[in-house]
Amino acid sequence: MKTVIKYMFVVLILGAAGCASNPGSKVSAAELEALNNAISQKSIDITARWARPMPDQALTSIANAGLISPGSSINRIDITGSGSYLRVVQDSVMADLSYFGQRQIGGTYNPRKGGIYFKGLAKDFTVEPTKKGDGYTIQFSVNEGVENYQVTAHVFPSQISNVSVVSSHRGPIWYDGTWEPYNPE
């Protein structure tokens, strides 16, 4: 009986060790240097690959009608190839991001700018290391016409990025994607 208990104890320990989380991702010095350079030069180009709108009854109705593309859901929509981007160049910020959600305040209809679009000077611009210290958090606000946007972007050495946009006229939305140093060419 003691032998069985010993074997069960060993199996339990090995199982617990096997389930332990990865102690940390390995970031190369080149990746970290690329991120630090882009941050110090305020030159980042984020390409959105996934839109993550706040699910509501309207999006549920669209999904129930079968209008969400295959591989997507109402809270994670594939926008690869849509050209959605957020760009930071010094004090200027530009974005053309696909939007899924509801307008809270009416606005003019422009089929070319139905998403989140802005181009201007950032207000309250801050860059800080993330809480875990493995990337940076960029925050700013910007006005486009009568609409105000509060933007928070997280960029990591692995070239992964997350962006949240809170609008004065629409529901909030998040984006997942990649980043690279901005190249004007």
XYZ file of N, CA and C in Angstrom:
555
model
N 0.812 -1.190 0.000
C 0.000 0.000 0.000
C 0.859 1.258 0.000
N 1.957 1.243 0.797
C 2.837 2.398 0.834
C 3.480 2.640 -0.519
N 3.765 1.577 -1.267
C 4.372 1.711 -2.587
C 3.396 2.408 -3.541
N 2.144 2.055 -3.479
C 1.127 2.680 -4.324
C 1.012 4.163 -3.997
N 1.026 4.501 -2.731
C 0.940 5.901 -2.318
C 2.162 6.668 -2.803
N 3.339 6.063 -2.713
C 4.560 6.720 -3.200
C 4.462 6.978 -4.696
N 4.000 5.982 -5.475
C 3.868 6.159 -6.921
C 2.828 7.230 -7.259
N 1.739 7.237 -6.509
C 0.716 8.257 -6.748
C 1.265 9.644 -6.426
N 2.055 9.745 -5.361
C 2.674 11.019 -5.001
C 3.625 11.485 -6.097
N 4.454 10.577 -6.622
C 5.395 10.923 -7.697
C 4.629 11.362 -8.942
N 3.577 10.638 -9.308
C 2.772 10.999 -10.478
C 2.127 12.373 -10.272
N 1.636 12.627 -9.074
C 1.027 13.915 -8.768
C 2.039 15.046 -8.898
N 3.229 14.866 -8.371
C 4.285 15.884 -8.462
C 4.673 16.122 -9.921
N 4.877 15.039 -10.677
C 5.229 15.188 -12.092
C 4.111 15.866 -12.875
N 2.870 15.526 -12.558
C 1.733 16.169 -13.227
C 1.672 17.652 -12.924
N 1.912 18.009 -11.659
C 1.897 19.422 -11.281
C 3.036 20.178 -11.951
N 4.201 19.554 -12.029
C 5.341 20.203 -12.683
C 5.081 20.358 -14.177
N 4.424 19.380 -14.774
C 4.115 19.457 -16.204
C 3.083 20.513 -16.519
N 2.229 20.840 -15.567
C 1.187 21.841 -15.776
C 1.651 23.246 -15.410
N 2.853 23.361 -14.897
C 3.351 24.676 -14.515
C 3.430 25.572 -15.732
N 3.136 26.836 -15.534
C 3.158 27.761 -16.663
C 4.596 28.048 -17.080
N 4.717 28.515 -18.297
C 6.014 28.876 -18.841
C 6.588 30.012 -17.999
N 7.826 29.913 -17.534
C 8.366 30.942 -16.650
C 8.502 32.297 -17.320
N 8.393 32.371 -18.609
C 8.485 33.652 -19.303
C 8.854 33.425 -20.747
N 8.369 34.303 -21.575
C 8.702 34.156 -22.978
C 10.114 34.667 -23.205
N 10.757 34.051 -24.134
C 12.121 34.441 -24.446
C 12.084 35.516 -25.527
N 12.529 36.687 -25.186
C 12.565 37.802 -26.114
C 14.014 38.022 -26.512
N 14.257 38.083 -27.802
C 15.630 38.285 -28.246
C 16.034 39.738 -28.018
N 17.320 39.951 -27.954
C 17.849 41.303 -27.758
C 17.470 42.188 -28.942
N 17.433 41.617 -30.140
C 17.082 42.392 -31.339
C 15.628 42.853 -31.285
N 14.714 41.969 -30.815
C 13.302 42.338 -30.697
C 13.113 43.452 -29.671
N 13.797 43.316 -28.545
C 13.694 44.324 -27.495
C 14.271 45.655 -27.965
N 15.376 45.614 -28.675
C 15.992 46.842 -29.191
C 15.098 47.510 -30.228
N 14.464 46.714 -31.094
C 13.561 47.271 -32.105
C 12.391 47.992 -31.441
N 11.840 47.380 -30.396
C 10.730 48.016 -29.679
C 11.194 49.295 -28.995
N 12.316 49.244 -28.297
C 12.820 50.435 -27.606
C 13.118 51.568 -28.580
N 13.676 51.251 -29.756
C 13.942 52.280 -30.769
C 12.650 52.893 -31.288
N 11.673 52.050 -31.585
C 10.399 52.563 -32.095
C 9.716 53.451 -31.064
N 9.777 53.054 -29.805
C 9.163 53.853 -28.743
C 9.908 55.169 -28.555
N 11.232 55.127 -28.537
C 11.997 56.360 -28.324
C 11.828 57.343 -29.483
N 11.609 56.832 -30.679
C 11.408 57.704 -31.850
C 9.937 58.032 -32.073
N 9.052 57.481 -31.250
C 7.606 57.655 -31.417
C 7.226 57.374 -32.867
N 7.558 56.180 -33.300
C 7.341 55.804 -34.692
C 6.849 54.362 -34.752
N 5.520 54.182 -34.653
C 4.944 52.841 -34.591
C 3.774 52.747 -35.559
N 3.720 51.646 -36.269
C 2.636 51.366 -37.203
C 1.990 50.046 -36.780
N 0.751 50.113 -36.317
C 0.029 48.927 -35.846
C -0.970 48.505 -36.913
N -0.926 47.238 -37.280
C -1.877 46.670 -38.231
C -2.852 45.790 -37.453
N -4.129 46.129 -37.532
C -5.159 45.362 -36.815
C -5.525 44.125 -37.621
N -5.561 42.983 -36.955
C -5.920 41.701 -37.588
C -7.286 41.199 -37.110
N -7.633 41.538 -35.864
C -8.898 41.098 -35.285
C -9.573 42.288 -34.618
N -10.871 42.438 -34.840
C -11.672 43.438 -34.133
C -12.453 42.697 -33.054
N -12.489 43.286 -31.875
C -13.216 42.677 -30.769
C -14.237 43.682 -30.234
N -15.410 43.746 -30.895
C -16.433 44.690 -30.428
C -17.109 44.190 -29.161
N -17.783 45.096 -28.495
C -18.559 44.705 -27.330
C -19.843 44.059 -27.843
N -20.051 42.777 -27.550
C -21.247 42.095 -28.061
C -22.527 42.736 -27.523
N -23.497 42.869 -28.408
C -24.789 43.395 -28.012
C -25.868 42.683 -28.824
N -27.101 43.083 -28.645
C -28.201 42.399 -29.317
C -28.111 42.546 -30.832
N -27.676 43.683 -31.327
C -27.574 43.887 -32.772
C -26.544 42.940 -33.387
N -25.375 42.808 -32.757
C -24.364 41.886 -33.278
C -24.831 40.435 -33.182
N -25.560 40.113 -32.135
C -26.101 38.764 -32.003
C -27.088 38.482 -33.128
N -27.910 39.457 -33.471
C -28.860 39.290 -34.573
C -28.134 39.078 -35.898
N -27.048 39.796 -36.104
C -26.255 39.647 -37.334
C -25.648 38.252 -37.385
N -25.126 37.786 -36.265
C -24.533 36.445 -36.220
C -25.597 35.375 -36.452
N -26.776 35.549 -35.849
C -27.861 34.583 -36.026
C -28.348 34.530 -37.467
N -28.184 35.626 -38.194
C -28.578 35.665 -39.607
C -27.501 35.064 -40.505
N -26.374 34.662 -39.908
C -25.297 34.046 -40.686
C -24.441 35.041 -41.437
N -24.405 36.289 -40.980
C -23.666 37.326 -41.695
C -22.246 37.558 -41.173
N -21.818 36.789 -40.189
C -20.441 36.880 -39.690
C -19.602 35.910 -40.513
N -18.438 36.358 -40.938
C -17.590 35.519 -41.791
C -17.121 34.266 -41.055
N -16.867 33.181 -41.796
C -16.388 31.946 -41.160
C -15.095 32.186 -40.374
N -15.002 31.588 -39.223
C -13.828 31.763 -38.369
C -13.957 32.932 -37.416
N -15.004 33.724 -37.568
C -15.235 34.874 -36.697
C -16.429 34.604 -35.797
N -16.547 35.393 -34.755
C -17.701 35.337 -33.866
C -18.100 36.769 -33.571
N -19.184 36.956 -32.815
C -19.641 38.327 -32.576
C -18.678 39.129 -31.714
N -17.803 38.445 -30.993
C -16.853 39.195 -30.165
C -15.415 39.077 -30.650
N -15.214 38.497 -31.852
C -13.865 38.432 -32.431
C -14.010 38.260 -33.942
N -13.814 39.361 -34.668
C -14.056 39.393 -36.106
C -12.727 39.548 -36.838
N -12.489 38.661 -37.784
C -11.262 38.682 -38.578
C -11.316 39.849 -39.564
N -10.396 40.801 -39.439
C -10.334 41.942 -40.354
C -9.010 41.968 -41.111
N -8.337 40.817 -41.165
C -7.087 40.725 -41.912
C -7.358 41.127 -43.355
N -6.512 41.958 -43.897
C -6.660 42.396 -45.284
C -7.540 43.617 -45.457
N -8.112 44.128 -44.377
C -8.988 45.298 -44.483
C -8.194 46.606 -44.524
N -6.914 46.535 -44.214
C -6.098 47.757 -44.195
C -6.263 48.565 -42.924
N -6.838 47.980 -41.890
C -7.041 48.698 -40.624
C -5.705 48.938 -39.936
N -5.471 50.188 -39.548
C -4.188 50.528 -38.931
C -4.339 51.645 -37.923
N -3.347 51.728 -37.046
C -3.148 52.849 -36.129
C -1.688 53.213 -36.250
N -1.401 54.481 -36.492
C -0.027 54.918 -36.708
C 0.289 56.086 -35.785
N 1.447 55.999 -35.149
C 1.952 57.077 -34.302
C 3.273 57.537 -34.900
N 3.346 58.827 -35.263
C 4.567 59.414 -35.808
C 4.793 60.734 -35.081
N 5.717 60.706 -34.143
C 5.991 61.850 -33.274
C 4.719 62.241 -32.532
N 4.226 63.455 -32.748
C 3.012 63.906 -32.060
C 1.745 63.662 -32.876
N 1.902 63.178 -34.099
C 0.751 62.936 -34.965
C 0.271 61.497 -34.819
N -1.036 61.340 -34.885
C -1.635 60.009 -34.836
C -2.627 59.896 -35.985
N -2.673 58.716 -36.577
C -3.575 58.454 -37.689
C -4.171 57.072 -37.498
N -5.428 56.905 -37.862
C -6.060 55.600 -37.780
C -7.141 55.486 -38.826
N -7.291 54.288 -39.325
C -8.407 53.906 -40.174
C -8.721 52.465 -39.775
N -9.633 52.315 -38.828
C -9.943 51.020 -38.219
C -11.390 50.632 -38.524
N -11.583 49.404 -38.940
C -12.941 48.894 -39.156
C -13.696 48.949 -37.832
N -14.963 49.300 -37.895
C -15.741 49.393 -36.668
C -16.963 48.491 -36.745
N -17.215 47.779 -35.651
C -18.391 46.938 -35.505
C -19.004 47.287 -34.167
N -20.215 47.714 -34.169
C -20.882 48.090 -32.933
C -21.956 49.112 -33.221
N -22.420 49.764 -32.180
C -23.511 50.725 -32.320
C -23.035 52.140 -32.057
N -23.595 53.047 -32.834
C -23.403 54.465 -32.563
C -24.333 54.846 -31.425
N -23.817 55.619 -30.490
C -24.644 56.073 -29.384
C -25.234 57.444 -29.675
N -24.529 58.210 -30.496
C -24.978 59.535 -30.905
C -24.915 59.559 -32.418
N -25.939 60.041 -33.055
C -25.989 60.081 -34.513
C -24.893 60.948 -35.092
N -24.534 60.649 -36.298
C -23.520 61.426 -36.994
C -23.807 61.394 -38.476
N -22.998 62.075 -39.228
C -23.191 62.083 -40.671
C -22.745 60.756 -41.239
N -23.363 60.351 -42.319
C -23.030 59.087 -42.953
C -22.044 59.344 -44.075
N -20.939 58.667 -44.029
C -19.936 58.737 -45.079
C -19.471 57.311 -45.332
N -19.827 56.710 -46.463
C -19.468 55.303 -46.695
C -17.968 55.056 -46.744
N -17.184 56.070 -46.988
C -15.729 55.884 -47.030
C -15.103 55.955 -45.642
N -15.832 56.524 -44.691
C -15.301 56.666 -43.335
C -16.302 56.130 -42.317
N -16.790 54.921 -42.539
C -17.759 54.324 -41.628
C -17.113 53.783 -40.371
N -15.809 53.551 -40.424
C -15.087 53.030 -39.275
C -14.565 54.147 -38.398
N -13.568 53.810 -37.637
C -12.914 54.798 -36.781
C -11.786 55.412 -37.597
N -11.929 56.685 -37.863
C -10.956 57.382 -38.695
C -10.564 58.671 -37.989
N -9.279 58.865 -37.833
C -8.802 60.152 -37.329
C -7.395 60.405 -37.827
N -7.073 61.683 -37.882
C -5.740 62.124 -38.296
C -5.530 63.482 -37.644
N -4.541 63.554 -36.755
C -4.313 64.822 -36.078
C -3.242 64.724 -35.023
N -3.195 65.742 -34.194
C -2.226 65.789 -33.109
C -2.816 65.128 -31.871
N -2.007 64.306 -31.233
C -2.440 63.610 -30.025
C -2.450 64.570 -28.844
N -3.440 64.403 -27.990
C -3.514 65.156 -26.738
C -3.244 64.180 -25.602
N -2.659 64.666 -24.536
C -2.405 63.846 -23.342
C -1.638 62.566 -23.693
N -0.654 62.674 -24.540
C 0.121 61.527 -25.022
C 1.066 61.038 -23.926
N 0.974 59.740 -23.593
C 1.889 59.156 -22.611
C 2.371 57.798 -23.113
N 3.588 57.462 -22.732
C 4.164 56.144 -23.006
C 4.769 55.661 -21.702
N 4.345 54.475 -21.267
C 4.854 53.899 -20.027
C 5.111 52.419 -20.219
N 6.069 51.856 -19.483
C 6.250 50.400 -19.537
C 4.994 49.702 -19.014
N 4.679 48.528 -19.552
C 3.533 47.769 -19.054
C 3.813 47.325 -17.626
N 2.773 46.924 -16.921
C 2.924 46.537 -15.518
C 3.887 45.377 -15.343
N 3.893 44.454 -16.304
C 4.817 43.326 -16.217
C 6.202 43.692 -16.744
N 6.335 44.863 -17.344
C 7.632 45.319 -17.814
C 8.098 44.680 -19.111
N 7.177 44.030 -19.835
C 7.590 43.355 -21.066
C 7.143 44.080 -22.327
N 6.726 45.314 -22.212
C 6.278 46.090 -23.363
C 5.979 47.509 -22.932
N 5.207 48.211 -23.758
C 4.872 49.601 -23.464
C 3.379 49.828 -23.661
N 2.849 50.774 -22.894
C 1.476 51.219 -23.046
C 1.502 52.647 -23.556
N 0.833 52.867 -24.673
C 0.743 54.188 -25.289
C -0.697 54.654 -25.113
N -0.884 55.857 -24.573
C -2.221 56.402 -24.389
C -2.285 57.814 -24.929
N -3.415 58.151 -25.541
C -3.632 59.507 -26.027
C -5.107 59.706 -26.325
N -5.472 60.945 -26.536
C -6.813 61.267 -27.016
C -6.648 62.117 -28.267
N -7.658 62.073 -29.112
C -7.626 62.829 -30.359
C -9.062 63.131 -30.764
N -9.267 64.282 -31.385
C -10.581 64.666 -31.887
C -10.593 64.553 -33.405
N -11.706 64.085 -33.927
C -11.941 64.090 -35.367
C -13.335 64.659 -35.548
N -13.394 65.913 -35.950
C -14.690 66.597 -36.034
C -15.252 66.751 -34.641
N -16.480 66.275 -34.437
C -17.114 66.390 -33.121
C -16.884 65.155 -32.262
N -16.283 64.128 -32.841
C -16.061 62.881 -32.112
C -14.688 62.875 -31.443
N -14.665 62.424 -30.191
C -13.416 62.323 -29.441
C -13.098 60.857 -29.213
N -11.825 60.493 -29.355
C -11.379 59.118 -29.150
C -10.340 59.070 -28.039
N -10.489 58.113 -27.133
C -9.490 57.801 -26.122
C -8.869 56.483 -26.561
N -7.573 56.479 -26.842
C -6.908 55.310 -27.409
C -5.833 54.815 -26.443
N -5.806 53.494 -26.239
C -4.759 52.844 -25.455
C -4.210 51.703 -26.294
N -2.905 51.709 -26.509
C -2.258 50.648 -27.289
C -1.171 50.008 -26.440
N -1.130 48.690 -26.464
C -0.071 47.931 -25.800
C 0.768 47.292 -26.900
N 2.070 47.513 -26.845
C 2.978 46.909 -27.828
C 4.025 46.094 -27.077
N 4.363 44.944 -27.647
C 5.271 44.007 -26.992
C 6.430 43.674 -27.919
N 7.579 43.260 -27.374
C 8.750 42.948 -28.206
C 8.479 41.881 -29.263
N 7.521 41.003 -29.032
C 7.201 39.944 -29.989
C 6.417 40.472 -31.187
N 6.247 41.772 -31.273
C 5.523 42.491 -32.328
C 4.017 42.278 -32.265
N 3.518 41.846 -31.128
C 2.088 41.729 -30.889
C 1.594 43.051 -30.316
N 0.381 43.433 -30.681
C -0.190 44.667 -30.140
C -1.672 44.476 -29.845
N -2.158 45.258 -28.897
C -3.573 45.321 -28.546
C -3.935 46.796 -28.472
N -5.074 47.148 -29.030
C -5.516 48.541 -29.046
C -6.952 48.599 -28.551
N -7.243 49.550 -27.689
C -8.632 49.799 -27.296
C -8.979 51.233 -27.683
N -10.194 51.395 -28.187
C -10.670 52.713 -28.599
C -12.015 52.958 -27.928
N -12.087 54.057 -27.208
C -13.332 54.481 -26.581
C -13.706 55.798 -27.242
N -14.902 55.835 -27.797
C -15.364 56.993 -28.552
C -16.452 57.726 -27.785
N -16.568 59.014 -28.056
C -17.639 59.791 -27.452
C -18.983 59.511 -28.120
N -18.971 58.856 -29.307
C -20.199 58.638 -30.067
C -20.535 57.166 -30.301
N -19.655 56.243 -29.932
C -19.857 54.827 -30.244
C -19.495 53.968 -29.040
N -19.872 52.700 -29.135
C -19.477 51.745 -28.112
C -17.989 51.442 -28.230
N -17.356 50.994 -27.140
C -15.926 50.696 -27.177
C -15.624 49.468 -28.039
N -14.393 49.411 -28.525
C -13.951 48.285 -29.347
C -12.462 48.070 -29.101
N -12.040 46.829 -29.257
C -10.649 46.462 -29.069
C -10.139 45.815 -30.356
N -8.846 45.904 -30.576
C -8.223 45.313 -31.757
C -6.979 44.543 -31.340
N -6.743 43.418 -31.979
C -5.512 42.651 -31.808
C -4.783 42.691 -33.138
N -3.466 42.795 -33.085
C -2.707 42.829 -34.321
C -1.218 42.779 -34.081
N -0.498 43.348 -35.013
C 0.957 43.376 -34.950
C 1.432 44.809 -35.135
N 2.659 45.051 -34.752
C 3.234 46.372 -34.947
C 4.598 46.226 -35.613
N 5.040 47.336 -36.193
C 6.393 47.444 -36.737
C 6.778 48.918 -36.682
N 8.062 49.207 -36.737
C 8.463 50.610 -36.788
C 7.885 51.253 -38.033
N 7.411 52.481 -37.914
C 6.810 53.159 -39.057
C 7.885 53.487 -40.089
N 7.604 53.127 -41.329
C 8.491 53.417 -42.446
C 7.703 54.245 -43.445
N 8.054 55.522 -43.627
C 7.249 56.406 -44.486
C 7.256 56.019 -45.963
N 8.089 55.105 -46.363
C 8.175 54.754 -47.791
C 7.095 53.833 -48.224
